[in-house]
mmCIF file of C-alpha atoms in Angstrom:
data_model
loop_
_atom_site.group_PDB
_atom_site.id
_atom_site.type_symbol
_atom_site.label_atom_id
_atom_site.label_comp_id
_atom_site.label_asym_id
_atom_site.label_seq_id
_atom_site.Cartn_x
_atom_site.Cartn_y
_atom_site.Cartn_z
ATOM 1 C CA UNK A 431 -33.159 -49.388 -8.515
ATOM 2 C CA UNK A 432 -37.263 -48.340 -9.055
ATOM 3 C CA UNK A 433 -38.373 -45.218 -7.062
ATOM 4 C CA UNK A 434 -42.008 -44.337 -6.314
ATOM 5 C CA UNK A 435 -42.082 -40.600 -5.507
ATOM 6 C CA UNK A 436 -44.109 -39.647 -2.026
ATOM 7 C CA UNK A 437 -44.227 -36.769 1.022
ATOM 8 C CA UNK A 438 -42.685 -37.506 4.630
ATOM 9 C CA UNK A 439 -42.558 -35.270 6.989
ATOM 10 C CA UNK A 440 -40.006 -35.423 9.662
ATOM 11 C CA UNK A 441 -41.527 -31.765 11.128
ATOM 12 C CA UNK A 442 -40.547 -30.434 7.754
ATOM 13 C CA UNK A 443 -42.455 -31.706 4.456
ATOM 14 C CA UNK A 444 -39.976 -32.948 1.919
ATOM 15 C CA UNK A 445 -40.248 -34.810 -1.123
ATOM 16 C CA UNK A 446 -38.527 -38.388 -0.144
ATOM 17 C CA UNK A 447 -37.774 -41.349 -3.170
ATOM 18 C CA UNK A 448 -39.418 -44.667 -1.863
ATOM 19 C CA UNK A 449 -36.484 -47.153 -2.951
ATOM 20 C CA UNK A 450 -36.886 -50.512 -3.681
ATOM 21 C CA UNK A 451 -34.883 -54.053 -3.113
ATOM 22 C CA UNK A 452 -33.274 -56.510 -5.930
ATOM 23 C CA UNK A 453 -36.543 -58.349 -4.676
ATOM 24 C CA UNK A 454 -38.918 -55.490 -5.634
ATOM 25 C CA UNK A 455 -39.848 -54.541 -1.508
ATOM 26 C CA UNK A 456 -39.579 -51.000 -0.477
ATOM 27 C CA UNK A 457 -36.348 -50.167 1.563
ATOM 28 C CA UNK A 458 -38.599 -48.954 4.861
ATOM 29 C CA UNK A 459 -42.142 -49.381 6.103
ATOM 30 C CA UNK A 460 -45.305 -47.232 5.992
ATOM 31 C CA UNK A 461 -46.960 -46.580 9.528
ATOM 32 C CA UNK A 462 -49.812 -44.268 11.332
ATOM 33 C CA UNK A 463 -47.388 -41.837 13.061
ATOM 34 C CA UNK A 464 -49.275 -41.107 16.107
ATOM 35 C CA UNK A 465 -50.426 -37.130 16.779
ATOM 36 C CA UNK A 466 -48.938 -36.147 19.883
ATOM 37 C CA UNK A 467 -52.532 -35.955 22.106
ATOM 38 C CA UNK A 468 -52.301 -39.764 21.185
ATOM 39 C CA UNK A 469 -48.508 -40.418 22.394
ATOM 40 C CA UNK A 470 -49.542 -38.840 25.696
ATOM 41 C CA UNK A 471 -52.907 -40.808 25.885
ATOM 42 C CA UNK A 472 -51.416 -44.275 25.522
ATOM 43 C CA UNK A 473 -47.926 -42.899 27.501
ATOM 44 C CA UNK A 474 -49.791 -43.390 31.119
ATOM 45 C CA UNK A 475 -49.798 -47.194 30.323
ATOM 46 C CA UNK A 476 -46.427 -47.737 29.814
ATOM 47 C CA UNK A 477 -44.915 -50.511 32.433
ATOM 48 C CA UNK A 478 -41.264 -50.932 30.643
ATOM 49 C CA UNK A 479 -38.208 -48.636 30.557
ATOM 50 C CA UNK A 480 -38.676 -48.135 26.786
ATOM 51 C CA UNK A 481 -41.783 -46.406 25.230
ATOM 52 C CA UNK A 482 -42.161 -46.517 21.751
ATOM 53 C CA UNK A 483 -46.173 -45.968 21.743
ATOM 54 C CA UNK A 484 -45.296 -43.916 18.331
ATOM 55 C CA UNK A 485 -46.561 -45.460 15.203
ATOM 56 C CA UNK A 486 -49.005 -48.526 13.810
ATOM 57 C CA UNK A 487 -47.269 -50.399 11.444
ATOM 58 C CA UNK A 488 -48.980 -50.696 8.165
ATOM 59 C CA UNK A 489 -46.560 -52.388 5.795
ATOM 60 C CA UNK A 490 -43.361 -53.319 6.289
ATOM 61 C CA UNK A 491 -41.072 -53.242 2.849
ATOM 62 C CA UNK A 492 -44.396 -53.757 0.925
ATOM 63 C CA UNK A 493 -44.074 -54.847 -2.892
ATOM 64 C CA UNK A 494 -43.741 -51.995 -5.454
ATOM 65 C CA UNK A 495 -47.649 -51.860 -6.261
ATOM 66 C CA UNK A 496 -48.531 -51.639 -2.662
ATOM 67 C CA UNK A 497 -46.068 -48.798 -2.131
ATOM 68 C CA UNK A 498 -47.619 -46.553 -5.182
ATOM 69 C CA UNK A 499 -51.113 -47.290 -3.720
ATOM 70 C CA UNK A 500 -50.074 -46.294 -0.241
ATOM 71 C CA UNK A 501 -48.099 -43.407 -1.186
ATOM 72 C CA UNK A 502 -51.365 -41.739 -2.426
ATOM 73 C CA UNK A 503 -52.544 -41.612 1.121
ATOM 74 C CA UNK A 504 -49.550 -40.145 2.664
ATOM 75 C CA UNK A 505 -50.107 -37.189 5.058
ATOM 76 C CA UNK A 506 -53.526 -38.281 5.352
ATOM 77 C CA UNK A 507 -55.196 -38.572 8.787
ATOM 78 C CA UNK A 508 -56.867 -41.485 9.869
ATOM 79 C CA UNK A 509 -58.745 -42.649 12.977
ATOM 80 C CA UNK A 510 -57.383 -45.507 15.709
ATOM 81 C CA UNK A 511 -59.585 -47.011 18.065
ATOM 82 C CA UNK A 512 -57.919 -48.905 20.867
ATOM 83 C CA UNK A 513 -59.426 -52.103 22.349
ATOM 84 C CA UNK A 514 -56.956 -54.304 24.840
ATOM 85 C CA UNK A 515 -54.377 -53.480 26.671
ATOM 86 C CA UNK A 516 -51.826 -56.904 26.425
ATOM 87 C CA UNK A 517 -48.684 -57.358 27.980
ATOM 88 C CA UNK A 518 -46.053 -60.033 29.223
ATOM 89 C CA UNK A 519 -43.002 -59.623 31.432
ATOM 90 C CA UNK A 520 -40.800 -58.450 28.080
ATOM 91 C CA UNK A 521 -43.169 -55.786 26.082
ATOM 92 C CA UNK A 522 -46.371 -54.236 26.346
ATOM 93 C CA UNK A 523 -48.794 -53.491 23.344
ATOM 94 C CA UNK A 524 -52.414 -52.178 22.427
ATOM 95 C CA UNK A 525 -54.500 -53.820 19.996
ATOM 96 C CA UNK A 526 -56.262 -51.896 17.386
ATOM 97 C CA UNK A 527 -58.890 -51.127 14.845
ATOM 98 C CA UNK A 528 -57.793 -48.684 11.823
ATOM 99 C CA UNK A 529 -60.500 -46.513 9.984
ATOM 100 C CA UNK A 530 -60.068 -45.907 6.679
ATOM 101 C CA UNK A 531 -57.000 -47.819 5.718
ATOM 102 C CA UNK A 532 -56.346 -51.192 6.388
ATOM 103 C CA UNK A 533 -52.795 -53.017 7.356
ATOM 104 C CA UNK A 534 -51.316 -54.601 4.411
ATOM 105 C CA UNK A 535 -48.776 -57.016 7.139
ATOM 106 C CA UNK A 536 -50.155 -60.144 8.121
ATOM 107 C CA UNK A 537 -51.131 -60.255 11.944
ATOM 108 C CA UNK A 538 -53.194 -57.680 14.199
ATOM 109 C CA UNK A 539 -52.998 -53.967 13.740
ATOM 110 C CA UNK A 540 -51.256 -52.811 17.481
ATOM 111 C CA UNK A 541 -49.129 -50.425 18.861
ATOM 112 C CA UNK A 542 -46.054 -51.174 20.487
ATOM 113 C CA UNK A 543 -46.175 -48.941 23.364
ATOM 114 C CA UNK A 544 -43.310 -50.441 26.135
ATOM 115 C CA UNK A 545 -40.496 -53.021 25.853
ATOM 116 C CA UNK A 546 -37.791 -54.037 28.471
ATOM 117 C CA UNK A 547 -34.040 -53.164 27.266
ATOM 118 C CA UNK A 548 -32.526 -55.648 24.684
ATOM 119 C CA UNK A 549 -36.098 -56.549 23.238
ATOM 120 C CA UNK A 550 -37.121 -55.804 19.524
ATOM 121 C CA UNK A 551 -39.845 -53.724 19.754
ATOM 122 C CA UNK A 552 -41.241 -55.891 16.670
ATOM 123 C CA UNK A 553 -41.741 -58.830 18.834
ATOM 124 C CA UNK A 554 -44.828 -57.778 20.258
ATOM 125 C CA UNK A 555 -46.552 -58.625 17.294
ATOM 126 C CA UNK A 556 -45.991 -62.290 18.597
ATOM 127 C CA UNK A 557 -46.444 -61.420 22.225
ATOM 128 C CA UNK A 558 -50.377 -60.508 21.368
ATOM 129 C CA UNK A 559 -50.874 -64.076 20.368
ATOM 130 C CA UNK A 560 -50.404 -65.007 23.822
ATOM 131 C CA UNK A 561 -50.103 -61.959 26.353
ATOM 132 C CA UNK A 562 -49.544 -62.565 30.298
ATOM 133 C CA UNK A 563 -52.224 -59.917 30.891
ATOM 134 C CA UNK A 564 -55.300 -58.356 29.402
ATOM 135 C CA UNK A 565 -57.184 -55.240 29.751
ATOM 136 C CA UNK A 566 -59.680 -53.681 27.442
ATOM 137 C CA UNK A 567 -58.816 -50.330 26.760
ATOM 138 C CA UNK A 568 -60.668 -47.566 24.689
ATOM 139 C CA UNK A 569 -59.667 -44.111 23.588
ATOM 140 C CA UNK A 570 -59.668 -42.553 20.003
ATOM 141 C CA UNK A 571 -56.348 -41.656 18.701
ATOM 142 C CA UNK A 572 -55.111 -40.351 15.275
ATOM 143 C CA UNK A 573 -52.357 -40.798 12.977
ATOM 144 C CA UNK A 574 -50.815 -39.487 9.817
ATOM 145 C CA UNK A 575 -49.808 -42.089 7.324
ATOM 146 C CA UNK A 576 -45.731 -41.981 6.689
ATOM 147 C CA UNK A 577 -43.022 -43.911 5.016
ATOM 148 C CA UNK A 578 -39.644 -44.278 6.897
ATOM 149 C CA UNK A 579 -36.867 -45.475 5.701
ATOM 150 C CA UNK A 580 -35.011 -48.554 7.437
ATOM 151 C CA UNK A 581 -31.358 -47.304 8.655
ATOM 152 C CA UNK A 582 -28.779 -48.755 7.183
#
């Protein structure tokens, strides 16, 4: 099994192992892990039970070489700018444009921020192909780039 060494912080830094697949993918995903002045800002929006409105996916299980050049940025700040608002009667997500890094996943960069119970949070990357409803949104947020581990 390869290892590429990098920082998460879960409230306490700590020197984590990214670990890698028989296929060469990282076992987890790197994200934007929203500051908490940008939780609260996108919070008053949320229509569903469950709020996620935590993180902007970046790459999930990314190949080896994308991991080591990610890992470089880790801990780093970076600014989110929000633009629409999109929902459907299942989840809710905001659209959004990244400065400074880019999202190595195919598909817009978003942020999941409400989803009904028994819905995969993931699957509003497919609802903002074709929301119910639209609304422009804008506010600055920020996020520190992390890799977390999938459970299991």
């Amino acid at each position: 099994m390869k290892t590429v060494n990098s920082f998460f912080s879960n409230k306490i830094l700590s020197e984590e192992k990214i670990e890698f697949d028989n296929k060469g993918r990282a076992k987890g995903y790197f994200a934007l892990a929203l500051d908490a002045k940008s939780k609260n800002e996108l919070k008053k929006y949320a229509i569903h039970p469950n709020v996620k409105n935590d993180h902007v996916t970046i790459a999930y299980m990314p190949s080896e070489k994308s991991s080591k050049l990610l890992s470089k940025k880790i801990n780093k700040q970076f600014t989110i700018k929000t633009n629409e608002l999109m929902s459907d009667n299942n989840i809710q997500a905001v659209t959004v444009n990244l400065s400074g890094i880019q999202r190595i996943d195919d598909g817009q960069s978003h942020i999941t921020i409400s989803h009904v119970n028994g819905v995969n949070p993931s699957l509003s990357k497919k609802m903002i192909l074709n929301p119910q409803k639209k609304t422009k949104i804008k506010h600055n947020l920020t996020g520190k780039l992390k890799f977390i581990r999938n459970k299991g």
